[in-house]
Amino acid sequence: MTSVPGQTAAAVAARQRQTERKLTEVDVAIARLRRERGRLTVRAIAARAAVSATFLYENPAARARVQAAIADSKSRHDRISSEAHDQVEATWRERALNAEAELTRAQKEIFVQRQRLGELMGRLRDFEKMVPGESVQALVTENTSLKHCVQQFTREHRMVQERLEGARSNLRFAGKRAADLEVQLLELQRPAASGRPAP
């Protein structure tokens, strides 16, 4: 007949083997969730490893592995979110700078055209005093054409101004969205900082 100490040792050994199997399943579950880009939580790991959440909380080795996996997942998620935010911000900044440059160019062009128009109108007045009516008519026609050019440049200036306002508005929206994302990241990090395991 088997002795009681021998039975106890066999039971302890069987329990250790069972724990090792569960730990192996936890490692496999974590690796699969990472490959599938699944969300790493205690419940998700427990379900995938076919173990209880109690085992993951009470077994020190399982708890350490789960906490490390969740922390690594959060840091990777934070890095990806930060990179996405930087990319969006850089895009809107570039658009705003392009709109500013286009507005400056349009303003300079309008200024040049106005100066030219003023000079031509001065010449027209001088010619009216010196030349016959036909030449004056040709100058009036050219003057009208120049006025149309100025009107066109004014319209373009207005369009560029509207685009600039739109780019500034989009940049403000992107900044607000970035601030919201940062708040969400801080809220996600708060449970980890307090030492409590994530739900």
PDB file of C-alpha atoms in Angstrom:
ATOM      1  CA  MET A   1       0.000   0.000   0.000  1.00  0.00           C
ATOM      2  CA  THR A   2       1.322   3.515  -0.914  1.00  0.00           C
ATOM      3  CA  SER A   3       2.348   5.670   2.045  1.00  0.00           C
ATOM      4  CA  VAL A   4       0.664   9.011   2.803  1.00  0.00           C
ATOM      5  CA  PRO A   5       3.860  11.054   2.263  1.00  0.00           C
ATOM      6  CA  GLY A   6       4.275   9.368  -1.124  1.00  0.00           C
ATOM      7  CA  GLN A   7       0.717  10.224  -2.091  1.00  0.00           C
ATOM      8  CA  THR A   8       1.216  13.824  -1.012  1.00  0.00           C
ATOM      9  CA  ALA A   9       4.410  14.130  -3.044  1.00  0.00           C
ATOM     10  CA  ALA A  10       2.679  12.672  -6.087  1.00  0.00           C
ATOM     11  CA  ALA A  11      -0.235  15.090  -5.699  1.00  0.00           C
ATOM     12  CA  VAL A  12       2.121  18.058  -5.363  1.00  0.00           C
ATOM     13  CA  ALA A  13       4.067  16.941  -8.443  1.00  0.00           C
ATOM     14  CA  ALA A  14       0.847  16.533 -10.437  1.00  0.00           C
ATOM     15  CA  ARG A  15      -0.283  19.965  -9.360  1.00  0.00           C
ATOM     16  CA  GLN A  16       3.046  21.480 -10.397  1.00  0.00           C
ATOM     17  CA  ARG A  17       2.812  19.817 -13.806  1.00  0.00           C
ATOM     18  CA  GLN A  18      -0.712  21.146 -14.202  1.00  0.00           C
ATOM     19  CA  THR A  19       0.462  24.671 -13.258  1.00  0.00           C
ATOM     20  CA  GLU A  20       3.346  24.440 -15.754  1.00  0.00           C
ATOM     21  CA  ARG A  21       0.915  23.393 -18.487  1.00  0.00           C
ATOM     22  CA  LYS A  22      -1.327  26.340 -17.664  1.00  0.00           C
ATOM     23  CA  LEU A  23       1.641  28.727 -17.735  1.00  0.00           C
ATOM     24  CA  THR A  24       2.639  27.344 -21.135  1.00  0.00           C
ATOM     25  CA  GLU A  25      -0.910  27.910 -22.383  1.00  0.00           C
ATOM     26  CA  VAL A  26      -0.802  31.475 -21.059  1.00  0.00           C
ATOM     27  CA  ASP A  27       2.449  32.117 -22.982  1.00  0.00           C
ATOM     28  CA  VAL A  28       0.932  30.656 -26.151  1.00  0.00           C
ATOM     29  CA  ALA A  29      -2.255  32.735 -25.710  1.00  0.00           C
ATOM     30  CA  ILE A  30      -0.254  35.952 -25.257  1.00  0.00           C
ATOM     31  CA  ALA A  31       1.834  35.205 -28.356  1.00  0.00           C
ATOM     32  CA  ARG A  32      -1.276  34.503 -30.452  1.00  0.00           C
ATOM     33  CA  LEU A  33      -3.060  37.645 -29.312  1.00  0.00           C
ATOM     34  CA  ARG A  34       0.027  39.681 -30.209  1.00  0.00           C
ATOM     35  CA  ARG A  35       0.236  38.110 -33.660  1.00  0.00           C
ATOM     36  CA  GLU A  36      -3.475  38.690 -34.266  1.00  0.00           C
ATOM     37  CA  ARG A  37      -3.167  42.239 -32.840  1.00  0.00           C
ATOM     38  CA  GLY A  38      -5.885  41.386 -30.366  1.00  0.00           C
ATOM     39  CA  ARG A  39      -6.450  43.429 -27.235  1.00  0.00           C
ATOM     40  CA  LEU A  40      -4.387  42.096 -24.353  1.00  0.00           C
ATOM     41  CA  THR A  41      -6.549  41.938 -21.222  1.00  0.00           C
ATOM     42  CA  VAL A  42      -6.751  39.464 -18.342  1.00  0.00           C
ATOM     43  CA  ARG A  43     -10.089  38.142 -19.593  1.00  0.00           C
ATOM     44  CA  ALA A  44      -8.889  37.780 -23.190  1.00  0.00           C
ATOM     45  CA  ILE A  45      -5.745  35.915 -22.131  1.00  0.00           C
ATOM     46  CA  ALA A  46      -7.711  33.682 -19.744  1.00  0.00           C
ATOM     47  CA  ALA A  47     -10.253  32.811 -22.437  1.00  0.00           C
ATOM     48  CA  ARG A  48      -7.583  32.097 -25.056  1.00  0.00           C
ATOM     49  CA  ALA A  49      -5.474  30.002 -22.634  1.00  0.00           C
ATOM     50  CA  ALA A  50      -8.548  28.154 -21.291  1.00  0.00           C
ATOM     51  CA  VAL A  51      -7.651  29.039 -17.693  1.00  0.00           C
ATOM     52  CA  SER A  52      -9.551  30.983 -15.076  1.00  0.00           C
ATOM     53  CA  ALA A  53      -8.954  34.661 -14.434  1.00  0.00           C
ATOM     54  CA  THR A  54      -8.470  33.671 -10.783  1.00  0.00           C
ATOM     55  CA  PHE A  55      -5.458  31.570 -11.772  1.00  0.00           C
ATOM     56  CA  LEU A  56      -3.943  34.561 -13.602  1.00  0.00           C
ATOM     57  CA  TYR A  57      -4.407  36.773 -10.537  1.00  0.00           C
ATOM     58  CA  GLU A  58      -3.373  34.287  -7.836  1.00  0.00           C
ATOM     59  CA  ASN A  59      -0.417  32.549  -9.504  1.00  0.00           C
ATOM     60  CA  PRO A  60       2.614  34.905  -9.188  1.00  0.00           C
ATOM     61  CA  ALA A  61       4.289  33.665 -12.395  1.00  0.00           C
ATOM     62  CA  ALA A  62       1.061  33.966 -14.430  1.00  0.00           C
ATOM     63  CA  ARG A  63       0.310  37.402 -12.972  1.00  0.00           C
ATOM     64  CA  ALA A  64       3.809  38.660 -13.806  1.00  0.00           C
ATOM     65  CA  ARG A  65       3.565  37.412 -17.410  1.00  0.00           C
ATOM     66  CA  VAL A  66       0.122  38.939 -17.932  1.00  0.00           C
ATOM     67  CA  GLN A  67       1.110  42.291 -16.425  1.00  0.00           C
ATOM     68  CA  ALA A  68       4.273  42.437 -18.550  1.00  0.00           C
ATOM     69  CA  ALA A  69       2.322  41.601 -21.718  1.00  0.00           C
ATOM     70  CA  ILE A  70      -0.353  44.230 -20.996  1.00  0.00           C
ATOM     71  CA  ALA A  71       2.262  46.896 -20.173  1.00  0.00           C
ATOM     72  CA  ASP A  72       4.158  46.127 -23.393  1.00  0.00           C
ATOM     73  CA  SER A  73       0.924  46.293 -25.394  1.00  0.00           C
ATOM     74  CA  LYS A  74       0.033  49.674 -23.874  1.00  0.00           C
ATOM     75  CA  SER A  75       3.464  51.157 -24.581  1.00  0.00           C
ATOM     76  CA  ARG A  76       3.265  49.907 -28.196  1.00  0.00           C
ATOM     77  CA  HIS A  77      -0.247  51.369 -28.530  1.00  0.00           C
ATOM     78  CA  ASP A  78       0.943  54.691 -27.057  1.00  0.00           C
ATOM     79  CA  ARG A  79       3.846  54.802 -29.520  1.00  0.00           C
ATOM     80  CA  ILE A  80       1.565  54.074 -32.506  1.00  0.00           C
ATOM     81  CA  SER A  81      -0.944  56.719 -31.353  1.00  0.00           C
ATOM     82  CA  SER A  82       1.838  59.257 -30.889  1.00  0.00           C
ATOM     83  CA  GLU A  83       3.232  58.564 -34.373  1.00  0.00           C
ATOM     84  CA  ALA A  84      -0.241  58.874 -35.929  1.00  0.00           C
ATOM     85  CA  HIS A  85      -0.814  62.162 -34.091  1.00  0.00           C
ATOM     86  CA  ASP A  86       2.557  63.537 -35.228  1.00  0.00           C
ATOM     87  CA  GLN A  87       1.817  62.563 -38.831  1.00  0.00           C
ATOM     88  CA  VAL A  88      -1.621  64.255 -38.811  1.00  0.00           C
ATOM     89  CA  GLU A  89      -0.202  67.377 -37.192  1.00  0.00           C
ATOM     90  CA  ALA A  90       2.659  67.570 -39.714  1.00  0.00           C
ATOM     91  CA  THR A  91       0.194  67.233 -42.621  1.00  0.00           C
ATOM     92  CA  TRP A  92      -2.030  70.054 -41.369  1.00  0.00           C
ATOM     93  CA  ARG A  93       0.969  72.242 -40.539  1.00  0.00           C
ATOM     94  CA  GLU A  94       2.259  71.790 -44.090  1.00  0.00           C
ATOM     95  CA  ARG A  95      -1.138  72.667 -45.543  1.00  0.00           C
ATOM     96  CA  ALA A  96      -1.361  75.796 -43.401  1.00  0.00           C
ATOM     97  CA  LEU A  97       2.152  76.873 -44.442  1.00  0.00           C
ATOM     98  CA  ASN A  98       1.307  76.298 -48.111  1.00  0.00           C
ATOM     99  CA  ALA A  99      -1.873  78.360 -47.750  1.00  0.00           C
ATOM    100  CA  GLU A 100       0.081  81.163 -46.013  1.00  0.00           C
ATOM    101  CA  ALA A 101       2.676  81.167 -48.809  1.00  0.00           C
ATOM    102  CA  GLU A 102      -0.037  81.220 -51.489  1.00  0.00           C
ATOM    103  CA  LEU A 103      -1.812  84.098 -49.733  1.00  0.00           C
ATOM    104  CA  THR A 104       1.435  86.091 -49.540  1.00  0.00           C
ATOM    105  CA  ARG A 105       2.096  85.485 -53.257  1.00  0.00           C
ATOM    106  CA  ALA A 106      -1.442  86.556 -54.190  1.00  0.00           C
ATOM    107  CA  GLN A 107      -1.192  89.715 -52.092  1.00  0.00           C
ATOM    108  CA  LYS A 108       2.097  90.672 -53.753  1.00  0.00           C
ATOM    109  CA  GLU A 109       0.632  90.021 -57.204  1.00  0.00           C
ATOM    110  CA  ILE A 110      -2.434  92.138 -56.434  1.00  0.00           C
ATOM    111  CA  PHE A 111      -0.215  94.952 -55.164  1.00  0.00           C
ATOM    112  CA  VAL A 112       1.874  94.845 -58.374  1.00  0.00           C
ATOM    113  CA  GLN A 113      -1.248  94.840 -60.567  1.00  0.00           C
ATOM    114  CA  ARG A 114      -2.740  97.764 -58.682  1.00  0.00           C
ATOM    115  CA  GLN A 115       0.443  99.739 -59.133  1.00  0.00           C
ATOM    116  CA  ARG A 116       0.459  98.928 -62.830  1.00  0.00           C
ATOM    117  CA  LEU A 117      -3.186  99.884 -63.137  1.00  0.00           C
ATOM    118  CA  GLY A 118      -2.493 103.200 -61.428  1.00  0.00           C
ATOM    119  CA  GLU A 119       0.388 103.925 -63.785  1.00  0.00           C
ATOM    120  CA  LEU A 120      -1.681 103.076 -66.848  1.00  0.00           C
ATOM    121  CA  MET A 121      -4.583 105.186 -65.690  1.00  0.00           C
ATOM    122  CA  GLY A 122      -2.170 108.114 -65.243  1.00  0.00           C
ATOM    123  CA  ARG A 123      -0.858 107.572 -68.778  1.00  0.00           C
ATOM    124  CA  LEU A 124      -4.403 107.396 -70.077  1.00  0.00           C
ATOM    125  CA  ARG A 125      -5.201 110.788 -68.607  1.00  0.00           C
ATOM    126  CA  ASP A 126      -2.020 112.195 -70.184  1.00  0.00           C
ATOM    127  CA  PHE A 127      -2.878 110.690 -73.592  1.00  0.00           C
ATOM    128  CA  GLU A 128      -6.411 112.040 -73.450  1.00  0.00           C
ATOM    129  CA  LYS A 129      -4.912 115.513 -73.494  1.00  0.00           C
ATOM    130  CA  MET A 130      -2.486 114.799 -76.346  1.00  0.00           C
ATOM    131  CA  VAL A 131      -3.857 112.157 -78.753  1.00  0.00           C
ATOM    132  CA  PRO A 132      -6.943 111.832 -80.943  1.00  0.00           C
ATOM    133  CA  GLY A 133     -10.087 109.986 -79.862  1.00  0.00           C
ATOM    134  CA  GLU A 134      -9.248 106.606 -81.491  1.00  0.00           C
ATOM    135  CA  SER A 135      -6.081 106.178 -79.413  1.00  0.00           C
ATOM    136  CA  VAL A 136      -8.014 107.135 -76.327  1.00  0.00           C
ATOM    137  CA  GLN A 137     -10.582 104.430 -77.125  1.00  0.00           C
ATOM    138  CA  ALA A 138      -7.816 101.816 -77.404  1.00  0.00           C
ATOM    139  CA  LEU A 139      -6.438 102.883 -74.049  1.00  0.00           C
ATOM    140  CA  VAL A 140      -9.918 102.746 -72.495  1.00  0.00           C
ATOM    141  CA  THR A 141     -10.285  99.172 -73.788  1.00  0.00           C
ATOM    142  CA  GLU A 142      -6.905  98.225 -72.299  1.00  0.00           C
ATOM    143  CA  ASN A 143      -7.895  99.899 -69.061  1.00  0.00           C
ATOM    144  CA  THR A 144     -11.099  97.839 -68.932  1.00  0.00           C
ATOM    145  CA  SER A 145      -9.080  94.675 -69.554  1.00  0.00           C
ATOM    146  CA  LEU A 146      -6.738  95.566 -66.710  1.00  0.00           C
ATOM    147  CA  LYS A 147      -9.689  96.157 -64.397  1.00  0.00           C
ATOM    148  CA  HIS A 148     -10.933  92.656 -65.215  1.00  0.00           C
ATOM    149  CA  CYS A 149      -7.467  91.305 -64.339  1.00  0.00           C
ATOM    150  CA  VAL A 150      -7.561  93.097 -61.013  1.00  0.00           C
ATOM    151  CA  GLN A 151     -11.024  91.682 -60.314  1.00  0.00           C
ATOM    152  CA  GLN A 152      -9.775  88.188 -61.128  1.00  0.00           C
ATOM    153  CA  PHE A 153      -6.798  88.576 -58.792  1.00  0.00           C
ATOM    154  CA  THR A 154      -9.128  89.857 -56.098  1.00  0.00           C
ATOM    155  CA  ARG A 155     -11.311  86.760 -56.481  1.00  0.00           C
ATOM    156  CA  GLU A 156      -8.230  84.517 -56.323  1.00  0.00           C
ATOM    157  CA  HIS A 157      -7.064  86.358 -53.231  1.00  0.00           C
ATOM    158  CA  ARG A 158     -10.456  85.766 -51.610  1.00  0.00           C
ATOM    159  CA  MET A 159     -10.338  82.043 -52.491  1.00  0.00           C
ATOM    160  CA  VAL A 160      -6.835  81.684 -51.057  1.00  0.00           C
ATOM    161  CA  GLN A 161      -7.956  83.519 -47.923  1.00  0.00           C
ATOM    162  CA  GLU A 162     -10.886  81.096 -47.543  1.00  0.00           C
ATOM    163  CA  ARG A 163      -8.555  78.107 -48.007  1.00  0.00           C
ATOM    164  CA  LEU A 164      -6.222  79.521 -45.382  1.00  0.00           C
ATOM    165  CA  GLU A 165      -9.109  79.925 -42.955  1.00  0.00           C
ATOM    166  CA  GLY A 166     -10.171  76.333 -43.681  1.00  0.00           C
ATOM    167  CA  ALA A 167      -6.621  75.060 -43.108  1.00  0.00           C
ATOM    168  CA  ARG A 168      -6.391  76.989 -39.827  1.00  0.00           C
ATOM    169  CA  SER A 169      -9.739  75.580 -38.723  1.00  0.00           C
ATOM    170  CA  ASN A 170      -8.636  72.043 -39.616  1.00  0.00           C
ATOM    171  CA  LEU A 171      -5.375  72.576 -37.742  1.00  0.00           C
ATOM    172  CA  ARG A 172      -7.294  73.709 -34.659  1.00  0.00           C
ATOM    173  CA  PHE A 173      -9.525  70.625 -34.964  1.00  0.00           C
ATOM    174  CA  ALA A 174      -6.469  68.356 -35.297  1.00  0.00           C
ATOM    175  CA  GLY A 175      -4.955  69.980 -32.196  1.00  0.00           C
ATOM    176  CA  LYS A 176      -8.167  69.392 -30.234  1.00  0.00           C
ATOM    177  CA  ARG A 177      -8.326  65.777 -31.460  1.00  0.00           C
ATOM    178  CA  ALA A 178      -4.698  65.274 -30.436  1.00  0.00           C
ATOM    179  CA  ALA A 179      -5.455  66.654 -26.967  1.00  0.00           C
ATOM    180  CA  ASP A 180      -8.438  64.275 -26.678  1.00  0.00           C
ATOM    181  CA  LEU A 181      -6.209  61.333 -27.660  1.00  0.00           C
ATOM    182  CA  GLU A 182      -3.623  62.345 -25.067  1.00  0.00           C
ATOM    183  CA  VAL A 183      -6.338  62.460 -22.388  1.00  0.00           C
ATOM    184  CA  GLN A 184      -7.509  58.983 -23.427  1.00  0.00           C
ATOM    185  CA  LEU A 185      -3.931  57.684 -23.248  1.00  0.00           C
ATOM    186  CA  LEU A 186      -3.534  59.129 -19.749  1.00  0.00           C
ATOM    187  CA  GLU A 187      -6.787  57.498 -18.690  1.00  0.00           C
ATOM    188  CA  LEU A 188      -5.568  54.146 -20.053  1.00  0.00           C
ATOM    189  CA  GLN A 189      -2.252  54.507 -18.199  1.00  0.00           C
ATOM    190  CA  ARG A 190      -3.887  55.442 -14.891  1.00  0.00           C
ATOM    191  CA  PRO A 191      -4.920  51.837 -13.934  1.00  0.00           C
ATOM    192  CA  ALA A 192      -1.373  50.588 -14.623  1.00  0.00           C
ATOM    193  CA  ALA A 193       0.142  53.404 -12.520  1.00  0.00           C
ATOM    194  CA  SER A 194      -2.151  52.646  -9.589  1.00  0.00           C
ATOM    195  CA  GLY A 195      -0.926  49.045  -9.478  1.00  0.00           C
ATOM    196  CA  ARG A 196      -4.327  47.510 -10.101  1.00  0.00           C
ATOM    197  CA  PRO A 197      -4.555  44.957 -12.927  1.00  0.00           C
ATOM    198  CA  ALA A 198      -6.508  46.069 -15.946  1.00  0.00           C
ATOM    199  CA  PRO A 199     -10.040  44.599 -16.200  1.00  0.00           C
TER     200      PRO A 199
END
